[in-house]
PDB file of C-alpha atoms in Angstrom:
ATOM      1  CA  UNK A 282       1.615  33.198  26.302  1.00 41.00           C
ATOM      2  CA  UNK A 283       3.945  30.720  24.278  1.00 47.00           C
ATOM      3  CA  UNK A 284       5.465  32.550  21.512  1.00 46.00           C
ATOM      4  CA  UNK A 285       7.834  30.108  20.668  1.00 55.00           C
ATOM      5  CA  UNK A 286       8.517  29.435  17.118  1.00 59.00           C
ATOM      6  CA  UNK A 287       8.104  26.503  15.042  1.00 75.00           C
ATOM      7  CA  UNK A 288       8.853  24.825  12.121  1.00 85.00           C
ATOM      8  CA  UNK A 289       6.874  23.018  10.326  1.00 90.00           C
ATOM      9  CA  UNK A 290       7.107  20.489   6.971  1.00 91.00           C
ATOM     10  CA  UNK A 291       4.870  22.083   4.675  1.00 93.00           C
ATOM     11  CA  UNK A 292       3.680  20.486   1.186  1.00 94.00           C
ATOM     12  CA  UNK A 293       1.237  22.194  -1.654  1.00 94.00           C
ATOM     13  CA  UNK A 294      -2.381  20.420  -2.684  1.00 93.00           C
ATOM     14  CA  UNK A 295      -4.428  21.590  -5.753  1.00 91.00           C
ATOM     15  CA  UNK A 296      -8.449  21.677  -4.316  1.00 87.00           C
ATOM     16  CA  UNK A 297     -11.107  20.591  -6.591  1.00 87.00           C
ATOM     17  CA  UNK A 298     -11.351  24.443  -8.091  1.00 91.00           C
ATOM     18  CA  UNK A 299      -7.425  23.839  -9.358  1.00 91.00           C
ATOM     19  CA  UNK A 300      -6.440  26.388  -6.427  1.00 93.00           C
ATOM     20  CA  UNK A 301      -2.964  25.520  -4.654  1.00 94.00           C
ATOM     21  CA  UNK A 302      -3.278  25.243  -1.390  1.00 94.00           C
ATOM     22  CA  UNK A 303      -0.577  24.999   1.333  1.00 95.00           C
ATOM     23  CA  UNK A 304      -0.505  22.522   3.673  1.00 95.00           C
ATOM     24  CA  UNK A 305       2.072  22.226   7.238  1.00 95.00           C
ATOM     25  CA  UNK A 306       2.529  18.521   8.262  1.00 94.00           C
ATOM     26  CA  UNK A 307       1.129  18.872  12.267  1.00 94.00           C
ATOM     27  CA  UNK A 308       1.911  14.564  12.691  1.00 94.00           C
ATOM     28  CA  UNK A 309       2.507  11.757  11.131  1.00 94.00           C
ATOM     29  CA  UNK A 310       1.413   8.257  11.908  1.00 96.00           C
ATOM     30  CA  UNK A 311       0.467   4.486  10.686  1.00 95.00           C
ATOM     31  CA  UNK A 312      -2.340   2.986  10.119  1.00 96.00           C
ATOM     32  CA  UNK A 313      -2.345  -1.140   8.752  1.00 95.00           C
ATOM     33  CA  UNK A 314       1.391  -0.826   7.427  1.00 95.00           C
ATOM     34  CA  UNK A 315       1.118   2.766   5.779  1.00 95.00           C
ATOM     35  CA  UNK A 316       2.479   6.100   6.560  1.00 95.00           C
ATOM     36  CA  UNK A 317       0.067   9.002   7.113  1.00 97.00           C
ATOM     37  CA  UNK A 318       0.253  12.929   7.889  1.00 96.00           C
ATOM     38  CA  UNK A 319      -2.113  14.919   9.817  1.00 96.00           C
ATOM     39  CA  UNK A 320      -2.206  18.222   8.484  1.00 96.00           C
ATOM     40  CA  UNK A 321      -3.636  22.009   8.694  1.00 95.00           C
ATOM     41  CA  UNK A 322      -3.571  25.017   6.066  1.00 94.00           C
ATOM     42  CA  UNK A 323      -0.970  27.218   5.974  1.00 94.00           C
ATOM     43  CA  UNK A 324      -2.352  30.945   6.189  1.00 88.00           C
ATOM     44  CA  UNK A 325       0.986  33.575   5.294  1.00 85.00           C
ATOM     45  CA  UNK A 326       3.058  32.566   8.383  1.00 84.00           C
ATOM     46  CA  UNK A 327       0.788  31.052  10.921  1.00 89.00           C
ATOM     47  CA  UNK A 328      -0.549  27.857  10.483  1.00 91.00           C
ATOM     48  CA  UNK A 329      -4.354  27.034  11.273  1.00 90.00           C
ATOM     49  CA  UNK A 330      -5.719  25.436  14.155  1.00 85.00           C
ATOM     50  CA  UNK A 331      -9.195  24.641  12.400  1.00 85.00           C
ATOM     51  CA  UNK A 332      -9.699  21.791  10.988  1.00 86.00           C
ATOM     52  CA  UNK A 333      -7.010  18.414  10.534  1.00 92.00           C
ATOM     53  CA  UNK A 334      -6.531  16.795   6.687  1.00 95.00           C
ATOM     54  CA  UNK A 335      -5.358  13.698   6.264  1.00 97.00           C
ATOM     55  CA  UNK A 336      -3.038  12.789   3.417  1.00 97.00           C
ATOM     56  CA  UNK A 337      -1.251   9.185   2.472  1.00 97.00           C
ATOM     57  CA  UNK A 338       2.218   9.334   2.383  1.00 95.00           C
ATOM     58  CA  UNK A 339       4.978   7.707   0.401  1.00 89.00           C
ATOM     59  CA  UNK A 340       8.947   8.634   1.888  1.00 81.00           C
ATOM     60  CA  UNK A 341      11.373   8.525  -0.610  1.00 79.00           C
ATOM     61  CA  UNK A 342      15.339   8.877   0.207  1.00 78.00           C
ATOM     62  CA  UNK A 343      15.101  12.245   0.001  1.00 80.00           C
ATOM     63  CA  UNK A 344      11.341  13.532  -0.200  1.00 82.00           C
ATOM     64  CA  UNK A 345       8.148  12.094   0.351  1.00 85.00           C
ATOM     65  CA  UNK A 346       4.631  12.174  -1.340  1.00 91.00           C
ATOM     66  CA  UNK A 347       1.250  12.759  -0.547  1.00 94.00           C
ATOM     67  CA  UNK A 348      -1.721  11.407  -1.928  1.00 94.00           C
ATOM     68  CA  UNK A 349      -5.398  12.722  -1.026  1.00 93.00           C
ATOM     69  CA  UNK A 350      -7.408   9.941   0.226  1.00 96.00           C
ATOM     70  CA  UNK A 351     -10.069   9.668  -2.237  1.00 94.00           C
ATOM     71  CA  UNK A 352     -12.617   6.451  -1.036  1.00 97.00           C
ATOM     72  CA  UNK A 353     -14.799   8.339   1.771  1.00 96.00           C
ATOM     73  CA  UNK A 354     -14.552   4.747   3.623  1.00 97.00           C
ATOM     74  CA  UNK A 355     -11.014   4.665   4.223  1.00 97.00           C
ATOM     75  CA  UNK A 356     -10.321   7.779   5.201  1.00 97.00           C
ATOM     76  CA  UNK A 357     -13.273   7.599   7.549  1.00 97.00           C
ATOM     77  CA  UNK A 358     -11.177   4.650   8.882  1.00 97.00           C
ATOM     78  CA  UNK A 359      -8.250   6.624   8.870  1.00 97.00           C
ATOM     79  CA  UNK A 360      -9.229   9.751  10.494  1.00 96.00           C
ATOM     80  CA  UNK A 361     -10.709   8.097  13.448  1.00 96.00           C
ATOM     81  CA  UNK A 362      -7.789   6.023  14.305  1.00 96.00           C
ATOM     82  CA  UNK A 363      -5.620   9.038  13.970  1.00 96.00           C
ATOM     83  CA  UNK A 364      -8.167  10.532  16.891  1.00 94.00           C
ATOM     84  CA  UNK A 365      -7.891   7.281  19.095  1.00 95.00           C
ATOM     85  CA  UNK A 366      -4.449   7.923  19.116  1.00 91.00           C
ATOM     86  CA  UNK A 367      -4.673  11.311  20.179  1.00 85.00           C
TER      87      UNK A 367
END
């Protein structure tokens, strides 16, 4: 068994109820000249392996951004290049 610890990048998105709900950054890739993150909820200290979200991203100097991908298309488009890179 692998008990070896990692760290992850996490970030916090509201859901459509207005709930926050933590996020760890599991990759991060491009797709057509943006930046992208692949990532899973964040349950107390362990970090889900059900389910992958992905999230736009904007890196700043010092931070970066994420913005929910909101046309059903595109992140369609998104999501399964992410998986042909996988």
């Amino acid at each position: 068994m692998d008990n070896e610890f990692k760290e992850y990048i996490t970030f916090v998105v509201n859901t459509k109820d207005g709930d926050e709900v933590e996020m760890a950054v599991i990759d991060q890739f491009e797709f057509e000249n943006k930046g992208y993150v692949a990532a899973a909820l964040v349950d107390g200290d362990t970090v889900s392996d059900e389910g992958c979200f992905i999230y736009r991203v904007k890196v700043g100097e010092e931070d970066f951004k994420v913005e929910k991908i909101t046309n059903q298309i595109d992140y369609k488009r998104v999501a399964e290049a992410y998986m042909e890179m996988m």
